CSV table of C-alpha atoms in Angstrom, one decimal:
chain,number,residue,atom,x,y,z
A,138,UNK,CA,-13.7,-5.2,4.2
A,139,UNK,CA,-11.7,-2.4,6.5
A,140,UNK,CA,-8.3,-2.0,7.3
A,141,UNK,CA,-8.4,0.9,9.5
A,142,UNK,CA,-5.4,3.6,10.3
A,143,UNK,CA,-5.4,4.8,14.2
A,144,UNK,CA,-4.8,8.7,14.2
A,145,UNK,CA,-3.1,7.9,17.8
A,146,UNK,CA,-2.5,10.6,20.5
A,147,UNK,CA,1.3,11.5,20.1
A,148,UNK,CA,3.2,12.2,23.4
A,149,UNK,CA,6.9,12.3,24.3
A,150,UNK,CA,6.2,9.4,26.4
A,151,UNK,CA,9.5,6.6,26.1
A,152,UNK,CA,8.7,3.7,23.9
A,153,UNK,CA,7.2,0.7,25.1
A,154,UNK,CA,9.6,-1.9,26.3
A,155,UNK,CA,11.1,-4.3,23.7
A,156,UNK,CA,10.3,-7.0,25.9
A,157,UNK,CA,6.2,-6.7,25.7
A,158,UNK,CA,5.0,-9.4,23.2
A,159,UNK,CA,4.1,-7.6,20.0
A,160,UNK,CA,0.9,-8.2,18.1
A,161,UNK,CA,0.5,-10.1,15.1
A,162,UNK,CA,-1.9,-8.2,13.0
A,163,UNK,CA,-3.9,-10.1,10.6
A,164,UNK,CA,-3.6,-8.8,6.8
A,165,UNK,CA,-5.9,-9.1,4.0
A,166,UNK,CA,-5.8,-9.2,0.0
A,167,UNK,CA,-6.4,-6.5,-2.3
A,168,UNK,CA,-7.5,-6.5,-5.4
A,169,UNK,CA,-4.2,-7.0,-7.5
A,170,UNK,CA,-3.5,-10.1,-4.8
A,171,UNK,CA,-1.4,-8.1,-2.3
A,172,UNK,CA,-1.8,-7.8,1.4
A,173,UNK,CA,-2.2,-5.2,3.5
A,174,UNK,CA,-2.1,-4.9,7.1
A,175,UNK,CA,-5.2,-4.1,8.7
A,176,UNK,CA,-4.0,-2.1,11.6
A,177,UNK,CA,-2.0,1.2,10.7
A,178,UNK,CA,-0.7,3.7,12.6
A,179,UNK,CA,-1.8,7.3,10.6
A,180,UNK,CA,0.6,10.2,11.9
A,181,UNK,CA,-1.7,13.3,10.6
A,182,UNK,CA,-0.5,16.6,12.6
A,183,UNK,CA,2.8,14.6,13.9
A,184,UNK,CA,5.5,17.0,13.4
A,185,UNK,CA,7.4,16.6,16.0
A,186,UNK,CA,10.8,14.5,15.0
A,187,UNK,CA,11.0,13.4,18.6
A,188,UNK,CA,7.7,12.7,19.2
A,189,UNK,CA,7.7,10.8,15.6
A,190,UNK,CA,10.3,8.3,16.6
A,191,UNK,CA,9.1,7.4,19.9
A,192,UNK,CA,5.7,6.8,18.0
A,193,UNK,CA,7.1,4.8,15.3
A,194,UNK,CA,9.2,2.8,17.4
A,195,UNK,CA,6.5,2.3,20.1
A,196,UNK,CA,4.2,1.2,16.9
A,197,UNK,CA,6.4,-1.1,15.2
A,198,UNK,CA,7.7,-2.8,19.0
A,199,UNK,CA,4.3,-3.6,19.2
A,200,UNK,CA,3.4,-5.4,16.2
A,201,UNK,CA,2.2,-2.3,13.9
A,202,UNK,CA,3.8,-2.7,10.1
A,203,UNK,CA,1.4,-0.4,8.9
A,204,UNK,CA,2.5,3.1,9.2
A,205,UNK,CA,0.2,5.8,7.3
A,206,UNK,CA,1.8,9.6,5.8
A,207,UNK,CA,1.0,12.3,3.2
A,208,UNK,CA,3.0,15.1,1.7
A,209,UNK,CA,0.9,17.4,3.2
A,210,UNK,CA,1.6,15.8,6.9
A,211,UNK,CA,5.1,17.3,6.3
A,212,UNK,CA,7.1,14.3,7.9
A,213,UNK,CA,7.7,11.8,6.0
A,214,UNK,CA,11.5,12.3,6.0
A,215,UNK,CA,11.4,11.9,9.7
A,216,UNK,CA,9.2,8.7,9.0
A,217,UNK,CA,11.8,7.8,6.4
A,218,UNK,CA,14.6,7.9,9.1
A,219,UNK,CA,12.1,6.1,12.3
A,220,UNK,CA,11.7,3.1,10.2
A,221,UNK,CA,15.0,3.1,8.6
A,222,UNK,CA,16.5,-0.8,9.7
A,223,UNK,CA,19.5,0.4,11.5
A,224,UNK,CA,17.3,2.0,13.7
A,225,UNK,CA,14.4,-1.0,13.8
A,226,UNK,CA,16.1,-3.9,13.0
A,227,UNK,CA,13.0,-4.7,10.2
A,228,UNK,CA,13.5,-5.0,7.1
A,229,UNK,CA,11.9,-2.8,4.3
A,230,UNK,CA,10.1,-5.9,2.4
A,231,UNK,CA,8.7,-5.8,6.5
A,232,UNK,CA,7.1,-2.9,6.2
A,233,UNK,CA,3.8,-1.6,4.5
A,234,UNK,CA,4.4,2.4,3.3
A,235,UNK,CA,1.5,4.6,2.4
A,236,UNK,CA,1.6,7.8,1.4
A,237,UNK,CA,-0.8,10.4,-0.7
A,238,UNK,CA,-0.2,12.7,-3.4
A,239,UNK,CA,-0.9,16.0,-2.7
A,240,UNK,CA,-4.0,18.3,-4.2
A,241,UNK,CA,-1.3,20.8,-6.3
A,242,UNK,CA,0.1,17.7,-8.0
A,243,UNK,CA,-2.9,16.4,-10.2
A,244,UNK,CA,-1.5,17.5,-13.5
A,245,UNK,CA,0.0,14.5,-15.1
A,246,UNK,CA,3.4,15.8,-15.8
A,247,UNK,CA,3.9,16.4,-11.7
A,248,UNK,CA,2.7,13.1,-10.6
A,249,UNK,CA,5.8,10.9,-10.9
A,250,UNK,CA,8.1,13.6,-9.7
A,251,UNK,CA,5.7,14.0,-6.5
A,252,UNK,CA,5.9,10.4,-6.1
A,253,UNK,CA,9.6,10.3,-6.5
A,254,UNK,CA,9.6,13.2,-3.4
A,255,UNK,CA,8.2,10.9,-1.6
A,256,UNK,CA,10.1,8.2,-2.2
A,257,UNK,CA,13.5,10.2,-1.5
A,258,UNK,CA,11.7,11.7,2.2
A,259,UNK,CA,11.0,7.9,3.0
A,260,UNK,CA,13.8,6.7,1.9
A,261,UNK,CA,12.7,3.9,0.0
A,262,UNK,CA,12.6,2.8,-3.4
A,263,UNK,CA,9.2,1.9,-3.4
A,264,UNK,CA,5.8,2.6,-2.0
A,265,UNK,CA,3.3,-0.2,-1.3
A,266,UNK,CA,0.5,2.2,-1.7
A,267,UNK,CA,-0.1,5.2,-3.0
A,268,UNK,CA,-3.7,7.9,-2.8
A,269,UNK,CA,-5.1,10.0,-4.5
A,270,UNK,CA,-4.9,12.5,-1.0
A,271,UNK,CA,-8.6,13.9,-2.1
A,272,UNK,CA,-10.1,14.8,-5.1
A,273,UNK,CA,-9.4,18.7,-5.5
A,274,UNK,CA,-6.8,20.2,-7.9
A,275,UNK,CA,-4.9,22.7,-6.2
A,276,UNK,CA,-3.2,25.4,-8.6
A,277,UNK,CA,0.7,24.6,-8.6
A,278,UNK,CA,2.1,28.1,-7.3
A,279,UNK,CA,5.9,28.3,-5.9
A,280,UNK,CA,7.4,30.2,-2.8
A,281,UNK,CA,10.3,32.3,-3.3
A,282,UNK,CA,12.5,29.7,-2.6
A,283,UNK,CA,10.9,27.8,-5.6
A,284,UNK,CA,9.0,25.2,-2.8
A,285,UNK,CA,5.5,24.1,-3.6
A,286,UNK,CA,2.7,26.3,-1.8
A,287,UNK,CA,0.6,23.3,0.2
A,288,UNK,CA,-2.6,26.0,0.3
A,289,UNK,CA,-2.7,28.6,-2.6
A,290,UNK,CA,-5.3,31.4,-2.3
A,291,UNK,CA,-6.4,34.4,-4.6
A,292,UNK,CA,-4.7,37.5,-3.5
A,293,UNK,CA,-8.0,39.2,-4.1
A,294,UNK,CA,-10.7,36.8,-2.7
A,295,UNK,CA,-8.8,34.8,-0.3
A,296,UNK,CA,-10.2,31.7,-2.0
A,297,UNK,CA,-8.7,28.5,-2.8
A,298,UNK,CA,-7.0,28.4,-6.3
A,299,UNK,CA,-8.1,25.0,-8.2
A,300,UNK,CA,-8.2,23.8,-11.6
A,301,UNK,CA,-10.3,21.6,-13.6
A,302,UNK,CA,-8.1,18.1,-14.0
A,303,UNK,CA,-9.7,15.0,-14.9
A,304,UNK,CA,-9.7,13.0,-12.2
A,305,UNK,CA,-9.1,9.9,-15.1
A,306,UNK,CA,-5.9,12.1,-16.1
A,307,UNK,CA,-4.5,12.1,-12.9
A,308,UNK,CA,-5.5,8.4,-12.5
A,309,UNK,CA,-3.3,7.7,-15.7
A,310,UNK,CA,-0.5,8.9,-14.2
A,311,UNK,CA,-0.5,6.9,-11.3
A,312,UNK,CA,-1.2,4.0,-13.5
A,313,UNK,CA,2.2,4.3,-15.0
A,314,UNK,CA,3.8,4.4,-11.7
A,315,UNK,CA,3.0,1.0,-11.3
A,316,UNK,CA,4.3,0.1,-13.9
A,317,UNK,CA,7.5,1.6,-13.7
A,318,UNK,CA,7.9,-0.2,-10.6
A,319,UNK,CA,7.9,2.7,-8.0
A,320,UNK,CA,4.3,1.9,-6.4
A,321,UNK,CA,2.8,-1.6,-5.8
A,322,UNK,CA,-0.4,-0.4,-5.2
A,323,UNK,CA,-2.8,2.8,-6.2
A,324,UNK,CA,-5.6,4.0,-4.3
A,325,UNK,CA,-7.8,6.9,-3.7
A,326,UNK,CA,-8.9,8.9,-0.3
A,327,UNK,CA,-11.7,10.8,0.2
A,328,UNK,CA,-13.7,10.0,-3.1
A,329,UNK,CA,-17.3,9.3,-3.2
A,330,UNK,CA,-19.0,7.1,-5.4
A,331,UNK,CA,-19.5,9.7,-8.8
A,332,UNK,CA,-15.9,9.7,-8.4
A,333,UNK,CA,-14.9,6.2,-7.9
A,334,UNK,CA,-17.3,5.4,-11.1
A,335,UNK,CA,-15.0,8.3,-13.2
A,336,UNK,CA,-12.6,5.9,-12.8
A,337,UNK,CA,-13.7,2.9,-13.3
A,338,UNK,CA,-14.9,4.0,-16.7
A,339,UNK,CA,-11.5,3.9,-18.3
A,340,UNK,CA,-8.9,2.6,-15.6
A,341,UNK,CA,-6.2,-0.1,-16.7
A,342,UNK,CA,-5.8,-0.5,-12.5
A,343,UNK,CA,-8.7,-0.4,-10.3
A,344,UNK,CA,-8.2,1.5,-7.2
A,345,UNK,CA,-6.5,-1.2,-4.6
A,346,UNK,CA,-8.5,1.0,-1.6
A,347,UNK,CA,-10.6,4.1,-0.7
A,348,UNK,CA,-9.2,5.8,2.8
A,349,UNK,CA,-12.2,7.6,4.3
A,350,UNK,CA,-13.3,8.6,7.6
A,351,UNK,CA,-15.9,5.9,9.1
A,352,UNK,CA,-16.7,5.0,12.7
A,353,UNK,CA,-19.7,5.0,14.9
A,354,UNK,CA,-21.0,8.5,14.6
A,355,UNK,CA,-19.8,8.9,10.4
A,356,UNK,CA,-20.6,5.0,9.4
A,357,UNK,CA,-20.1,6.3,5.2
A,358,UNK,CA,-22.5,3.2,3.9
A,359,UNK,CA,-23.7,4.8,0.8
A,360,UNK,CA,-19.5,4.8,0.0
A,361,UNK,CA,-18.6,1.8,1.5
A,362,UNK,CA,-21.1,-0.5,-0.5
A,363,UNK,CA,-20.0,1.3,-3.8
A,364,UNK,CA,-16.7,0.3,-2.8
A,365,UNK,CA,-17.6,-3.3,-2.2
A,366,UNK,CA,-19.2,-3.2,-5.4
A,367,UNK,CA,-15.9,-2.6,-7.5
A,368,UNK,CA,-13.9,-4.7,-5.0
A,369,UNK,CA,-12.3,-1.9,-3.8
A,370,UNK,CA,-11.4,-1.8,0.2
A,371,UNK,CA,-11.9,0.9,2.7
A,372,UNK,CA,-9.1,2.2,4.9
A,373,UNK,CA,-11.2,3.9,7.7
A,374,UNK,CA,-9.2,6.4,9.0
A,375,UNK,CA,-10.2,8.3,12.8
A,376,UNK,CA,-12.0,5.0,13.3
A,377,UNK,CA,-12.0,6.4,17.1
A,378,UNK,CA,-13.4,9.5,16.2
A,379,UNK,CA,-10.7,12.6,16.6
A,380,UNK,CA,-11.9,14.1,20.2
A,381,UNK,CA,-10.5,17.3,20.6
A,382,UNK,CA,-10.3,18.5,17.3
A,383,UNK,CA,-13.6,20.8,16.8
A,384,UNK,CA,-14.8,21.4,20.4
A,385,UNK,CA,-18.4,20.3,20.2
A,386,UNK,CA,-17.1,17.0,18.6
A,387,UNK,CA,-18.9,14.0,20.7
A,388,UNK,CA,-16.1,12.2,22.6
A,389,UNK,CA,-16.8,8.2,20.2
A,390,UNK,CA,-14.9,6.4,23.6
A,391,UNK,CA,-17.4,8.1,26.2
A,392,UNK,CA,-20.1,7.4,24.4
A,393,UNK,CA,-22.9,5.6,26.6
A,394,UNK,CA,-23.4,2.7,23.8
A,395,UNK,CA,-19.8,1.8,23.6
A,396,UNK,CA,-19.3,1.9,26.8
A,397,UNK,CA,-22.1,-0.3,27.8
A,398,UNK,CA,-20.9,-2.4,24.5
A,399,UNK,CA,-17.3,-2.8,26.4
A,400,UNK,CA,-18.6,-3.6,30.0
A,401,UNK,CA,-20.4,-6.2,28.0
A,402,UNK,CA,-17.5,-7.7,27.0
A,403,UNK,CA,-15.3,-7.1,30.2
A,404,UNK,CA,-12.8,-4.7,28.1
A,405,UNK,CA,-11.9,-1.0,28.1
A,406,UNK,CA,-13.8,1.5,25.3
């Protein structure tokens, strides 16, 4: 049912050596009859280009193919240059590219030039999947220099600036990008299941996956069984938890269960 992208801990640490046997990670269908890893690497707050090479290439020297961005995350230019061949020796058609259009970019008219961003940052000509990032319309507003504001706010309240798009309107849009040949596969992230079934209701494409958060302590059932329901896959992202980034969060890996779960098994958590 899962395929699950690893938020990993980033560090400047030196790749892993080249001579360490990489993993083969086992892929699964979708439901237009393409495959999709099951193992990702996600690279949410990764900013750093250093840091971003020596995580791509650690990832990819050990098996990952997977490798998991969003406008939003900022990098995917420096993605676009980690995983270019000259510097991997793999080959694109190698490689499985997600990446997630952002909340000011619903409109219809901005989706394809969004996408098209993307595909110029990655590098690529093509994306083999593409979200929905969540399912709030940001208000397109521009900086001076005539960039797209990531967060706009009311001047008076301090509040979010949204707008009312269909989410089906949107949907349309990414429709046509896969038939024009610049995304294999169309998803969603972060929808529940009113909002998968707005879709259904007049889709040409049913969504290829929903990427949500889901792991011991946020297990999502209600959305993963609506999900099964349409045929739809989940892509569980933080499927360790994210220790560290609210302080009370519980710590999933020191959790008494898994751990007795793991000595059980004679592995680490």
């Amino acid at each position: 049912v899962f395929s699950g992208v690893v938020r990993r801990a980033f560090s400047s640490s030196s790749p892993s050596s080249s001579s360490s046997k990489p993993i083969i990670v086992p892929q699964i269908k979708l439901n237009n009859g393409t495959d999709i890893p099951i193992l990702g690497l996600g690279t949410w707050k990764a900013t750093s280009p250093h840091i971003i090479n020596d995580a791509v290439r650690s990832a990819l020297q050990a098996g990952y193919r997977h490798i998991d961005t969003a406008h939003v995350y900022g990098n995917e230019a420096v993605i676009g240059d980690a995983i270019d061949k000259k510097n991997t020796g793999i080959h694109r058609e190698d490689l499985y590219l997600v990446t997630k259009l952002w909340n000011t970019e619903h409109r219809p008219e901005r989706v394809r030039a969004a996408c098209e961003n993307s595909l110029r940052n990655l590098k690529t000509s093509y994306l083999d999947l593409y979200l929905i990032h969540w399912p709030v319309c940001f208000v397109p507003k521009q900086e001076e220099n005539g960039s797209t504001i990531l967060y706009p706010t009311d001047p008076t309240t301090g509040e979010a600036l949204k707008e009312d798009i269909p989410l089906h309107a949107t949907w349309k849009a990414m429709e046509k990008l896969v038939s024009d040949g610049l995304v294999k596969s169309i998803g969603v992230s972060n929808f529940n299941c009113d909002m998968i079934n707005q879709i259904s209701y007049s889709c040409d494409i049913m969504p290829a996956v929903n990427q949500i958060e889901v792991h011991p302590f946020l297990t999502n059932d209600s959305i993963i069984a609506c999900c099964r329901r349409h045929n739809i896959r989940i892509t569980a992202y933080s499927p360790l938890g994210h220790p560290g980034l609210r302080p009370d969060d519980p710590v999933l890996l020191q959790n008494d269960t898994v751990l007795d779960i793991a000595r059980k098994h004679n592995k680490s958590p």
